[in-house]
Short mmCIF file of C-alpha atoms in Angstrom, two decimals:
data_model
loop_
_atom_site.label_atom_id
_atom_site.label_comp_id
_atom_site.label_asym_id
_atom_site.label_seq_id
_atom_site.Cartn_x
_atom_site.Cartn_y
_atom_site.Cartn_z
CA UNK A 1 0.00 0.00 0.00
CA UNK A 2 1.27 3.49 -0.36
CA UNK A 3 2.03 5.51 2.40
CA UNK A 4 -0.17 8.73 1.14
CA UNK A 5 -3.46 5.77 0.80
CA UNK A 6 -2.38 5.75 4.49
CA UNK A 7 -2.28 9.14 5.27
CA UNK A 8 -6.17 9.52 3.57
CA UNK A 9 -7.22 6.56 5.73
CA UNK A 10 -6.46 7.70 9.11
CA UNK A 11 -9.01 10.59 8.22
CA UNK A 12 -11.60 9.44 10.12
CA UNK A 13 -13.87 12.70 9.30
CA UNK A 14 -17.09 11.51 7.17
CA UNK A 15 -17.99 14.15 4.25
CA UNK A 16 -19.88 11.96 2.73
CA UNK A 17 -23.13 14.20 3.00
CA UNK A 18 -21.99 17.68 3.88
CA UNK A 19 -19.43 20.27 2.18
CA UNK A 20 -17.51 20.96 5.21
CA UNK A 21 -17.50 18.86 8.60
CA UNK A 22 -20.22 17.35 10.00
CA UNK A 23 -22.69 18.68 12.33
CA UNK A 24 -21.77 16.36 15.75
CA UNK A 25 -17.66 16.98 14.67
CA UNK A 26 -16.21 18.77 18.01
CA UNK A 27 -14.41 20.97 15.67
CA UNK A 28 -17.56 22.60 13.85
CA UNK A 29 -17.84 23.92 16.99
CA UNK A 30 -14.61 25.84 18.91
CA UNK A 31 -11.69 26.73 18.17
CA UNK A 32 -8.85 23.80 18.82
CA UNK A 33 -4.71 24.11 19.12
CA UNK A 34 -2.94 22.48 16.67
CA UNK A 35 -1.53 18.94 18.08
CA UNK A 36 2.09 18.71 18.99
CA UNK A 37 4.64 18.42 16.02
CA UNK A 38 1.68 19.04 13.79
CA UNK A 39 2.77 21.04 10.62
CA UNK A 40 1.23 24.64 11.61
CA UNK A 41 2.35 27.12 14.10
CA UNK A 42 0.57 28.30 17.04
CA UNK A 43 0.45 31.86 15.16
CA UNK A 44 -1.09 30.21 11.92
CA UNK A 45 -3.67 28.25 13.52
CA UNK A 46 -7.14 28.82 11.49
CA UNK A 47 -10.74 28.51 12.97
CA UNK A 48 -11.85 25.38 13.14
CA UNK A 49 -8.78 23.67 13.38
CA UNK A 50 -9.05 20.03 13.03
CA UNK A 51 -5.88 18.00 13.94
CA UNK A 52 -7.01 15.05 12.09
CA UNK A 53 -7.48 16.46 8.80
CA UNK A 54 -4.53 18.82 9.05
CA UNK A 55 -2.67 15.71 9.76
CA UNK A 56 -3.45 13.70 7.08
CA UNK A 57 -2.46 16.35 4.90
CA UNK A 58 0.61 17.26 5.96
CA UNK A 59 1.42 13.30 5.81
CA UNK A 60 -0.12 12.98 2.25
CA UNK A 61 2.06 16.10 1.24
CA UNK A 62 5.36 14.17 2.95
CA UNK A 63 4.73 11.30 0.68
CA UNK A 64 4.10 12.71 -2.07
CA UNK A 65 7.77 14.89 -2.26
CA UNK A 66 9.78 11.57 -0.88
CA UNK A 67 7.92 8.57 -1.54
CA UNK A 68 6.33 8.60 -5.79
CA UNK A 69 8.68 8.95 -7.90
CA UNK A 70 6.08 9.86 -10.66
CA UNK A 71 2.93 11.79 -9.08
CA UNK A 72 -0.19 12.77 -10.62
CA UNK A 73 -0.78 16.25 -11.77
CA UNK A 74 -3.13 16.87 -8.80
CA UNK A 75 -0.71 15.43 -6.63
CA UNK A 76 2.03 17.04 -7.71
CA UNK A 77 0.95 20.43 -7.60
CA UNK A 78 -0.56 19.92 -4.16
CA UNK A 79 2.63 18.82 -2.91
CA UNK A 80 4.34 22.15 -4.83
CA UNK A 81 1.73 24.03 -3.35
CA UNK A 82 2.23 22.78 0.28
CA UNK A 83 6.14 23.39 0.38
CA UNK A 84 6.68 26.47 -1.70
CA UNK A 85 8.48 29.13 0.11
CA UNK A 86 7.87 31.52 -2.83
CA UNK A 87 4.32 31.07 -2.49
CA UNK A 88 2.54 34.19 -1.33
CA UNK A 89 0.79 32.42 1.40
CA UNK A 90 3.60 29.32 2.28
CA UNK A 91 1.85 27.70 4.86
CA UNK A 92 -1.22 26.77 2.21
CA UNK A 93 -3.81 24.32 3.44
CA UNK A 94 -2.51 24.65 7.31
CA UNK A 95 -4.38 28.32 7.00
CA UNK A 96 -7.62 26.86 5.48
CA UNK A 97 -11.05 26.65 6.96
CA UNK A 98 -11.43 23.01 8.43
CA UNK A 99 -14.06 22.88 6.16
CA UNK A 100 -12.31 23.70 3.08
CA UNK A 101 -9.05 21.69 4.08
CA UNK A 102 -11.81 19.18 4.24
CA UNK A 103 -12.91 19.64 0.76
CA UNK A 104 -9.29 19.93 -0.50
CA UNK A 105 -8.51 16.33 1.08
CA UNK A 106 -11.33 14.60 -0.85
CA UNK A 107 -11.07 16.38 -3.88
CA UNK A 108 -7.27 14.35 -4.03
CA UNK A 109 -8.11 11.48 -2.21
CA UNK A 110 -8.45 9.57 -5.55
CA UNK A 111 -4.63 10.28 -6.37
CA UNK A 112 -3.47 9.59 -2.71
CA UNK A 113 -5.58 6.13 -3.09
CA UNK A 114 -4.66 5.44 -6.49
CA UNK A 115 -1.31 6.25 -7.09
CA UNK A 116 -1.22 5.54 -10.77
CA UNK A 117 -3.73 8.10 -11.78
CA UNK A 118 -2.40 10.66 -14.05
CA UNK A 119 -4.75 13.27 -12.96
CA UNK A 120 -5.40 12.14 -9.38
CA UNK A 121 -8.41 14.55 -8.91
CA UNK A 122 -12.22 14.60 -8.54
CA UNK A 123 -13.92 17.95 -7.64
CA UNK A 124 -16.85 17.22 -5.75
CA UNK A 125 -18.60 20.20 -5.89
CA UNK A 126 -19.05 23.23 -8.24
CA UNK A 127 -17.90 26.08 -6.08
CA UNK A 128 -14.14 23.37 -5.73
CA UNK A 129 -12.69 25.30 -8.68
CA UNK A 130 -13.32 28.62 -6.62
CA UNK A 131 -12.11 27.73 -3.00
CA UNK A 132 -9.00 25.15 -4.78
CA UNK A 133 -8.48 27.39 -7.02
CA UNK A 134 -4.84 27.77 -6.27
CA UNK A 135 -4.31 24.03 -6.79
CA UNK A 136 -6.68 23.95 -10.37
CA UNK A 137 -4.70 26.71 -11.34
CA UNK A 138 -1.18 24.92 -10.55
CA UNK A 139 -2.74 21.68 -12.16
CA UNK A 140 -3.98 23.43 -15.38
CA UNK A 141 -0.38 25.22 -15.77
CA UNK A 142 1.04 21.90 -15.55
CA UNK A 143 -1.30 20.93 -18.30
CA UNK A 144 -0.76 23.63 -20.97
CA UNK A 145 0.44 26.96 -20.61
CA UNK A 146 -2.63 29.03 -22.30
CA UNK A 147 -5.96 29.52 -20.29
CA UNK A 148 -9.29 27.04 -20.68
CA UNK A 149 -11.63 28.55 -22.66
CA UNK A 150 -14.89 29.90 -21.16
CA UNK A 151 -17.23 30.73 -24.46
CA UNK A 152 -19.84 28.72 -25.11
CA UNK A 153 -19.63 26.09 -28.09
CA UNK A 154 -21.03 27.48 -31.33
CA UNK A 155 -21.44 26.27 -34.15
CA UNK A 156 -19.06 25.52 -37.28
CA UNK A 157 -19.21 27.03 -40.86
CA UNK A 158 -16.31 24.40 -41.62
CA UNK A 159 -17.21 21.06 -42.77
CA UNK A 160 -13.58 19.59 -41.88
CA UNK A 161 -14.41 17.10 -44.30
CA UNK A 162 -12.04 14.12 -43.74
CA UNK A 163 -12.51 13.38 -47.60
CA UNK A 164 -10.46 16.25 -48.66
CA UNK A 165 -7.25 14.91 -46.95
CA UNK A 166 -7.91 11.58 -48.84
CA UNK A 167 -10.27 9.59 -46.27
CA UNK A 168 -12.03 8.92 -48.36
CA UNK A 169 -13.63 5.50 -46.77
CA UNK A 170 -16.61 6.70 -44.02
CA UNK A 171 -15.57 5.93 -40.83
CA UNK A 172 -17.49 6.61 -37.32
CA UNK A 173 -17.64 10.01 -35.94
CA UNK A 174 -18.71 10.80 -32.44
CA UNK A 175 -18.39 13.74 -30.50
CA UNK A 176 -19.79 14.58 -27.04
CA UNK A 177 -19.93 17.38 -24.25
CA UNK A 178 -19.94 16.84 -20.10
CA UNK A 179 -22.20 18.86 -18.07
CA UNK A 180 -22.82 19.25 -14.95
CA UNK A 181 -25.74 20.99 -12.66
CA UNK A 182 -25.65 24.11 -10.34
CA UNK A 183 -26.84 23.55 -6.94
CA UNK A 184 -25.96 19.77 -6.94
CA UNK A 185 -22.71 18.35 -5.75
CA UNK A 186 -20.85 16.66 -8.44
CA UNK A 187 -20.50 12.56 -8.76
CA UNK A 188 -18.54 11.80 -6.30
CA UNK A 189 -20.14 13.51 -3.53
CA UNK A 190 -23.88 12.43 -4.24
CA UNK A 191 -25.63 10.33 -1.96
CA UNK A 192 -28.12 7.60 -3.40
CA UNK A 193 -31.26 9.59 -2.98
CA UNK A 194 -30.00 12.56 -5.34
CA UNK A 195 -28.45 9.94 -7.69
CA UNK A 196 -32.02 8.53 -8.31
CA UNK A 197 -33.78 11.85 -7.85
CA UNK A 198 -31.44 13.50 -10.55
CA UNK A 199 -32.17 10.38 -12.98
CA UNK A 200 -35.63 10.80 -12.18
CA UNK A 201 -35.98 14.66 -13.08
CA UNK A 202 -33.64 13.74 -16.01
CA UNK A 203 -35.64 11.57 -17.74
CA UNK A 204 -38.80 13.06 -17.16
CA UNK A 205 -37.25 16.22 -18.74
CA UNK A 206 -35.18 14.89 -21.59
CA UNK A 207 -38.23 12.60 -22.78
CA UNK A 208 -39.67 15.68 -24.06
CA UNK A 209 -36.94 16.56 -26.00
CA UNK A 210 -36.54 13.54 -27.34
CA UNK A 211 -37.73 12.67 -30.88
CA UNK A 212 -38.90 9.23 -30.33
CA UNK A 213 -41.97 7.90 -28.93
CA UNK A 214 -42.62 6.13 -26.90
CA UNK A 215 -39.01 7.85 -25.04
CA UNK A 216 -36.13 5.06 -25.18
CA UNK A 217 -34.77 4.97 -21.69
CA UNK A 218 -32.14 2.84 -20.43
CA UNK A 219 -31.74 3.00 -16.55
CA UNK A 220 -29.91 0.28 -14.61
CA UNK A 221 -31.30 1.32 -11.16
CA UNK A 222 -32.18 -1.59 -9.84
CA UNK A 223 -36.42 -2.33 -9.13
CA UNK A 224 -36.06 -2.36 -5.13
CA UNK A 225 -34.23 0.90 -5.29
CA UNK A 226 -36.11 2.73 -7.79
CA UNK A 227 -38.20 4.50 -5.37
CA UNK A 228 -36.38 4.96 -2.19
CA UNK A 229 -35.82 8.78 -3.32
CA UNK A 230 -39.79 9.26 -4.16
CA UNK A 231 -42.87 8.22 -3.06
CA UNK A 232 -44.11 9.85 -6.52
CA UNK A 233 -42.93 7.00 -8.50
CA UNK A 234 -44.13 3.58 -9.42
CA UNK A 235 -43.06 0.97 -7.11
CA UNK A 236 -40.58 -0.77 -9.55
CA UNK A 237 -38.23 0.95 -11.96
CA UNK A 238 -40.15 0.93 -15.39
CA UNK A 239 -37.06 1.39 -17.39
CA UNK A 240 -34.90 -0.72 -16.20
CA UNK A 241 -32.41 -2.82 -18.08
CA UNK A 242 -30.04 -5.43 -17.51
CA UNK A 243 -29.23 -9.58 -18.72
CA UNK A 244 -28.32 -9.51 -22.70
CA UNK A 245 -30.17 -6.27 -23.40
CA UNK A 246 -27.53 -4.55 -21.53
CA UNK A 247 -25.00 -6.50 -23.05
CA UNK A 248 -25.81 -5.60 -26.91
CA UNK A 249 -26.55 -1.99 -25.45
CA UNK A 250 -22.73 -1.38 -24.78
CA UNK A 251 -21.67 -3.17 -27.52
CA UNK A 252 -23.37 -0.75 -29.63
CA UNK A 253 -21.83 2.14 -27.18
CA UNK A 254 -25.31 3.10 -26.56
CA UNK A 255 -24.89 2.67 -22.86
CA UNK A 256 -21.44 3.26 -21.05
CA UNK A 257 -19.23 0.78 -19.34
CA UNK A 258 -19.95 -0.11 -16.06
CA UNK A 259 -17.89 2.70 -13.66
CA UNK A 260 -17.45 0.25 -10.24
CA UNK A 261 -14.96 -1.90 -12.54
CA UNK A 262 -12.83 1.68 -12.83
CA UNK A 263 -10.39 2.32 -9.86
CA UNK A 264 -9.99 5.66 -10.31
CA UNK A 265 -13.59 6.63 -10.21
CA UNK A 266 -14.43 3.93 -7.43
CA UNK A 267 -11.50 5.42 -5.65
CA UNK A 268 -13.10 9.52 -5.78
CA UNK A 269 -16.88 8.29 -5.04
CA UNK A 270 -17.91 8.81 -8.62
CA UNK A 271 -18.92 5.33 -8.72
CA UNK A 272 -20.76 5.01 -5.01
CA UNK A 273 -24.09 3.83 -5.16
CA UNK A 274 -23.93 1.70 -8.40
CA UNK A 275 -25.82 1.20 -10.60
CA UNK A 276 -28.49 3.63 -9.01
CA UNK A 277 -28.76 6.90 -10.95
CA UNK A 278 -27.44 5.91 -13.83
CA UNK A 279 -28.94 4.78 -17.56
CA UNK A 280 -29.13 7.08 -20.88
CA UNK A 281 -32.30 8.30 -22.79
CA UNK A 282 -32.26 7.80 -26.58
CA UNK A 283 -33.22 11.61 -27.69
CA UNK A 284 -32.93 10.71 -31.72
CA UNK A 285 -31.09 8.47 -34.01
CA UNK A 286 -27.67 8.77 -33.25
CA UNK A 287 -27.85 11.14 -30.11
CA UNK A 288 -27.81 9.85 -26.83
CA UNK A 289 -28.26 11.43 -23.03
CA UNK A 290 -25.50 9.58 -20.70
CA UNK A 291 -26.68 10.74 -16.77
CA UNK A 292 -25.07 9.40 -13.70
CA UNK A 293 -21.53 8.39 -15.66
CA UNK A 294 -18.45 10.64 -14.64
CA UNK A 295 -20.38 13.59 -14.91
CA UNK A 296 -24.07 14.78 -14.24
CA UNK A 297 -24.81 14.76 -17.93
CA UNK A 298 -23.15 13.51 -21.35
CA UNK A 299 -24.38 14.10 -24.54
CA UNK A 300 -23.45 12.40 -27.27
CA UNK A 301 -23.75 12.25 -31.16
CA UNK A 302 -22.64 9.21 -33.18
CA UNK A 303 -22.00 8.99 -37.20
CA UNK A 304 -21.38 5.42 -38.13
CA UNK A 305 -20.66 6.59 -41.92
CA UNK A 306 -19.51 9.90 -41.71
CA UNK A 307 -16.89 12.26 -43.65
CA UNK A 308 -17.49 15.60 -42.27
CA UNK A 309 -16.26 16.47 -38.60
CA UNK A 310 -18.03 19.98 -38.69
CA UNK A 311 -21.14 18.22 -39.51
CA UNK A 312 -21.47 15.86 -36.56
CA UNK A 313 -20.12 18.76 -33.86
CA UNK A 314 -23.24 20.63 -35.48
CA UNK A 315 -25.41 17.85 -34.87
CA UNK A 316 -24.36 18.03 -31.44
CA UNK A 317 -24.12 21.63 -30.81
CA UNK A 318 -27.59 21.88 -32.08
CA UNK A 319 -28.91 18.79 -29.71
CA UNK A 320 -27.75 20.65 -26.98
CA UNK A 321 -29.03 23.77 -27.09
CA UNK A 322 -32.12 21.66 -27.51
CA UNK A 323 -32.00 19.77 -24.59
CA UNK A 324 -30.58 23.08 -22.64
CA UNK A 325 -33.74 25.17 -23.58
CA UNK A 326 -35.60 22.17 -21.78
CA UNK A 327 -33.64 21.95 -18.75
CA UNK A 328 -33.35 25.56 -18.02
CA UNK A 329 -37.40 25.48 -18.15
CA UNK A 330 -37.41 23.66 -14.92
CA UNK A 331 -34.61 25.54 -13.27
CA UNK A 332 -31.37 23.36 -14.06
CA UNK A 333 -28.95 25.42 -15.54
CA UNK A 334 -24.79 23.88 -16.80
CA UNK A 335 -22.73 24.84 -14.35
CA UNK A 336 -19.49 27.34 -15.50
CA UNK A 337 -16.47 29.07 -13.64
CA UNK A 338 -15.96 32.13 -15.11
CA UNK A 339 -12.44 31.11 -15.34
CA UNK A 340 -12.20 27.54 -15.95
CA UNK A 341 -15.19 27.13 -18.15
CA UNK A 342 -17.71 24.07 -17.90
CA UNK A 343 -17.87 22.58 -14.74
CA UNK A 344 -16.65 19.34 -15.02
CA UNK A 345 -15.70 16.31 -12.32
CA UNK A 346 -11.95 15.78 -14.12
CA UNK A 347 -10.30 19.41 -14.49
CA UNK A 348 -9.10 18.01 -18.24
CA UNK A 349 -13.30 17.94 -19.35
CA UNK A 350 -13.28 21.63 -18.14
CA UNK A 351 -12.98 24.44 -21.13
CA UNK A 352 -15.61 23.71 -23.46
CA UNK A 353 -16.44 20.09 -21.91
CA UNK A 354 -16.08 18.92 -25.39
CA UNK A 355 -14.63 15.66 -27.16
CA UNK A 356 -14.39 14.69 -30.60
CA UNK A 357 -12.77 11.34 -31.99
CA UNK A 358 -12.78 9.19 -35.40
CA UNK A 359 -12.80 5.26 -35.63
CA UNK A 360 -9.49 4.73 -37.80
CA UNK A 361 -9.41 0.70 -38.95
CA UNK A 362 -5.31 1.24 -38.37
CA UNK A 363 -3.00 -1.53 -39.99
CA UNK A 364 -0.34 -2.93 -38.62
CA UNK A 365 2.83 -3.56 -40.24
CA UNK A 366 4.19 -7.09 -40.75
CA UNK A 367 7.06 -8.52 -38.94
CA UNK A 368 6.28 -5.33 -35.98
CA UNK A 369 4.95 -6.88 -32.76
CA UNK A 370 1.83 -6.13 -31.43
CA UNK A 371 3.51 -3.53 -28.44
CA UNK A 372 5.98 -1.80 -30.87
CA UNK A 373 2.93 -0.93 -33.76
CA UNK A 374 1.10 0.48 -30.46
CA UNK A 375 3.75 2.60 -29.43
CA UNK A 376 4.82 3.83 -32.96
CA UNK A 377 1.22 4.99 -33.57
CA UNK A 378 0.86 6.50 -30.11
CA UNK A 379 4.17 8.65 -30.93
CA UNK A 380 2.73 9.71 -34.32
CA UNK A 381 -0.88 10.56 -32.29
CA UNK A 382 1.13 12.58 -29.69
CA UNK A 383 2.99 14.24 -32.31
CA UNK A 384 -0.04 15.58 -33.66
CA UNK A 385 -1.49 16.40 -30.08
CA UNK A 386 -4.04 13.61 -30.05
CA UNK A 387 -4.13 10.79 -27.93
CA UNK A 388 -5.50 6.78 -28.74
CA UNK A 389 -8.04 4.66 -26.89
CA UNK A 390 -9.49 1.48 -27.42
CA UNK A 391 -12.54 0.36 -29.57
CA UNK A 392 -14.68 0.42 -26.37
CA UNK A 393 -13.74 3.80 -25.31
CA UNK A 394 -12.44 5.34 -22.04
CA UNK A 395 -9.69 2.86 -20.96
CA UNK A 396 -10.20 -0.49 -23.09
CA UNK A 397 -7.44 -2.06 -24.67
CA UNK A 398 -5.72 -0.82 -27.77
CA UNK A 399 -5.86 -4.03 -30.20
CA UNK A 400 -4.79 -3.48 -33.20
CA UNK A 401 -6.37 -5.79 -35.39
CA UNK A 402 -9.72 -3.31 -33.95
CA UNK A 403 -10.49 0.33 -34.95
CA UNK A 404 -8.91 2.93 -33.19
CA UNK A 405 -10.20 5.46 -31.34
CA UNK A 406 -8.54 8.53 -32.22
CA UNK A 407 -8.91 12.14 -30.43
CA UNK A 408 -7.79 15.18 -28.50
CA UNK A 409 -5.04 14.86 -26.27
CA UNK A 410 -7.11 15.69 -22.83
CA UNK A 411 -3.63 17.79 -21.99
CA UNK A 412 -4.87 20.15 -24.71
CA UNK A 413 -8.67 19.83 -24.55
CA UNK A 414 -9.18 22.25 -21.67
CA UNK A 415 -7.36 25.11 -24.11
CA UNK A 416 -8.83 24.46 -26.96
CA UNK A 417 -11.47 26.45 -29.29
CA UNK A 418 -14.23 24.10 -31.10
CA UNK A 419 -12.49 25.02 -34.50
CA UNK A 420 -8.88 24.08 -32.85
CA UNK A 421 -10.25 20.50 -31.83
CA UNK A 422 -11.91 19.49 -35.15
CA UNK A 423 -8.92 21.05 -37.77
CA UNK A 424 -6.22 19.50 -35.37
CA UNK A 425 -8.75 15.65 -35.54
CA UNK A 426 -9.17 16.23 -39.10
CA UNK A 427 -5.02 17.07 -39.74
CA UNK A 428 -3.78 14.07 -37.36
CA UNK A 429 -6.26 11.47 -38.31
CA UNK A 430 -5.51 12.01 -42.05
CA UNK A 431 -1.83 12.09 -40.67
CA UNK A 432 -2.10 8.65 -39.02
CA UNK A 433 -4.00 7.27 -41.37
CA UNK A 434 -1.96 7.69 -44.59
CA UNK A 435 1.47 6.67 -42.98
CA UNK A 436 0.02 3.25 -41.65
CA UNK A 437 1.50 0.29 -43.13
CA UNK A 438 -0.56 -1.26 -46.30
CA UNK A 439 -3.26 -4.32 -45.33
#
């Protein structure tokens, strides 16, 4: 185990259902010193002082500079952050409100537990970005030197037609934005009851948007917990899906991957409570509502024989104004920071919130093994500032007798313009494309 999964563990302080500390914590309440050989001063005490959590962080801090080698962003610039002398404030996190210091220690307990992670951060609530900001701001630096962008998507007068840089087979096109809701807490600080109450207000919402009907909904909450949030519901979960449907569901990539099986979400809360909250609502051919997944909401438009890049982002850009308009009607409004753009769980989905990829069918070269045709493509993709994934998405295997999933790098998503995402997709892909090795 590492030591800094330690250091989280012997926080014994439950924010599981509150911002700050909870209401019976001894600390909510007066003023304490700080314990010996803690790592304040008497003079830089704060308010609320709570030994345990300053502890923890001062430990996770420790092992971060002199026990991982290779730390995640988050990590790393908390550990910068907590040992600067040229800071303008050096002593940090020992001067913060128990209740933010609170906030700060979940928001990198996913890092700390999963040392692996390359971000190694989950906000868990909107107003994060404002009271961490010094630590988003230290991460995002470390990311790209420009700033995220905070305009809203609009649409393209570009077709970025793949054709014209000698695709000229169709391939599949999706692109998709991540939004999340003011006056919730984000993923990984819901309990169950707003997981199911969200889906519920979702789907009652979204269904009129949707262009299909009767509304195709897809919700894996289970029957016997369906209505544990509301009495205003039937009994047992009319949507629900599960056995083979399921199955042929996210083999289409109609329905997302089950989270619990990912570490790094399971280790920030994203994936507490599963499966309640979570499904997607079919809103037309091609454009699907994810809720419940990494973020609050995921919308996402899929072109199985497509050419033109501008076309599909329009498609999508269009959808969600759409399903915006409808959502705003009942008071639920995206979330945005007026510096770091659309709220998002995972600081690289902030900026725009948006992602576009292609399926490339990628050939390998003979007599090149299996791990050295991965790695030369992943050069070429990084090259280009695009990044691979599997066929099924979000952290499946690269195979390369599958299609590729090609896209942004999500070190340069944040930064990026609409037009700077699909020209740099459209100029790599063609890139990758016509140096592979003949079938």
């Amino acid at each position: 185990t590492h030591p800094s999964s330690v250091a989280f563990r012997r926080c014994s302080v439950d924010y599981r259902r509150t911002p700050g500390l909870s209401k019976t914590h001894p600390s909510r309440h007066r003023r304490r010193p700080p314990p010996p050989n803690s790592f304040v001063t008497q003079e830089s005490a704060r308010a609320e002082f709570d030994p345990v959590i300053d502890t923890a962080l001062g430990q996770a801090a420790s092992d971060v500079r002199y026990a991982h080698p290779t730390p995640s962003l988050c990590l790393a610039s908390f550990a910068r952050l907590a040992s600067a002398p040229s800071q303008p404030d050096p002593s940090w996190f020992h001067r913060m409100p128990s209740s933010v210091a609170g906030r700060l220690l979940y928001v990198i307990k996913s890092g700390l537990l999963q040392p692996t992670s390359w971000m190694g951060c989950y906000a868990s609530h909107v107003d994060d970005y404002s009271l961490l900001a010094s630590l988003f701001d230290d991460v995002l630096g470390s990311m790209n030197t420009g700033s995220p962008v905070v305009t809203k998507p609009s649409m393209s007068s570009n077709s970025y037609d793949l054709r014209s840089q000698g695709l000229t087979k169709s391939v599949s096109i999706r692109a998709r934005v991540s939004r999340n809701f003011e006056g919730w807490p984000l993923p990984s600080r819901m309990s169950e009851t707003e997981r199911l109450l969200l889906e519920q207000r979702l789907i009652r919402l979204l269904c009129n948007a949707s262009a299909t009907r009767p509304c195709p909904v897809f919700s894996l909450t289970p029957h016997d917990r369906w209505a544990k949030a509301s009495t205003q519901v039937a009994s047992k979960n009319p949507w629900h899906v599960g056995g083979d449907a399921l199955r042929q569901l996210r083999e289409s990539h109609v329905m997302f991957q089950d989270t619990s099986n990912d570490v790094y979400l399971t280790s920030a809360g994203v994936s507490s409570n599963w499966p309640s909250g979570r499904g997607c609502i079919v809103l037309s051919t091609g454009i699907i509502a994810w809720y419940g997944e990494e973020d609050h909401l995921r919308l996402i438009v899929v072109d199985d024989k497509g050419h033109q890049l501008g076309e599909t982002y329009n498609k999508l850009i269009r959808s969600l104004e759409a399903v915006a308009a409808v959502l705003s009607s009942d008071g639920m409004h995206f979330a945005r920071h007026p510096r770091y753009g659309f709220v998002s769980s995972c600081p690289s989905n902030l900026g725009l919130g948006l992602r576009i990829s292609v399926l490339l069918p990628l050939h390998s070269c003979r007599g090149v093994s299996q791990s050295a045709q991965l790695q030369d493509w992943q050069q070429k993709a990084a090259a280009q500032g695009l990044s691979l994934r599997g066929f099924a998405g979000e952290g499946s295997e690269i195979r390369t007798d599958d299609p590729v999933e090609v896209t942004n790098s999500k070190s340069n998503r944040p930064f990026q313009t609409a037009e700077q995402m699909l020209s740099g997709l459209l100029s790599g892909a063609s890139t990758l494309f016509r140096d592979q090795c003949e079938a």
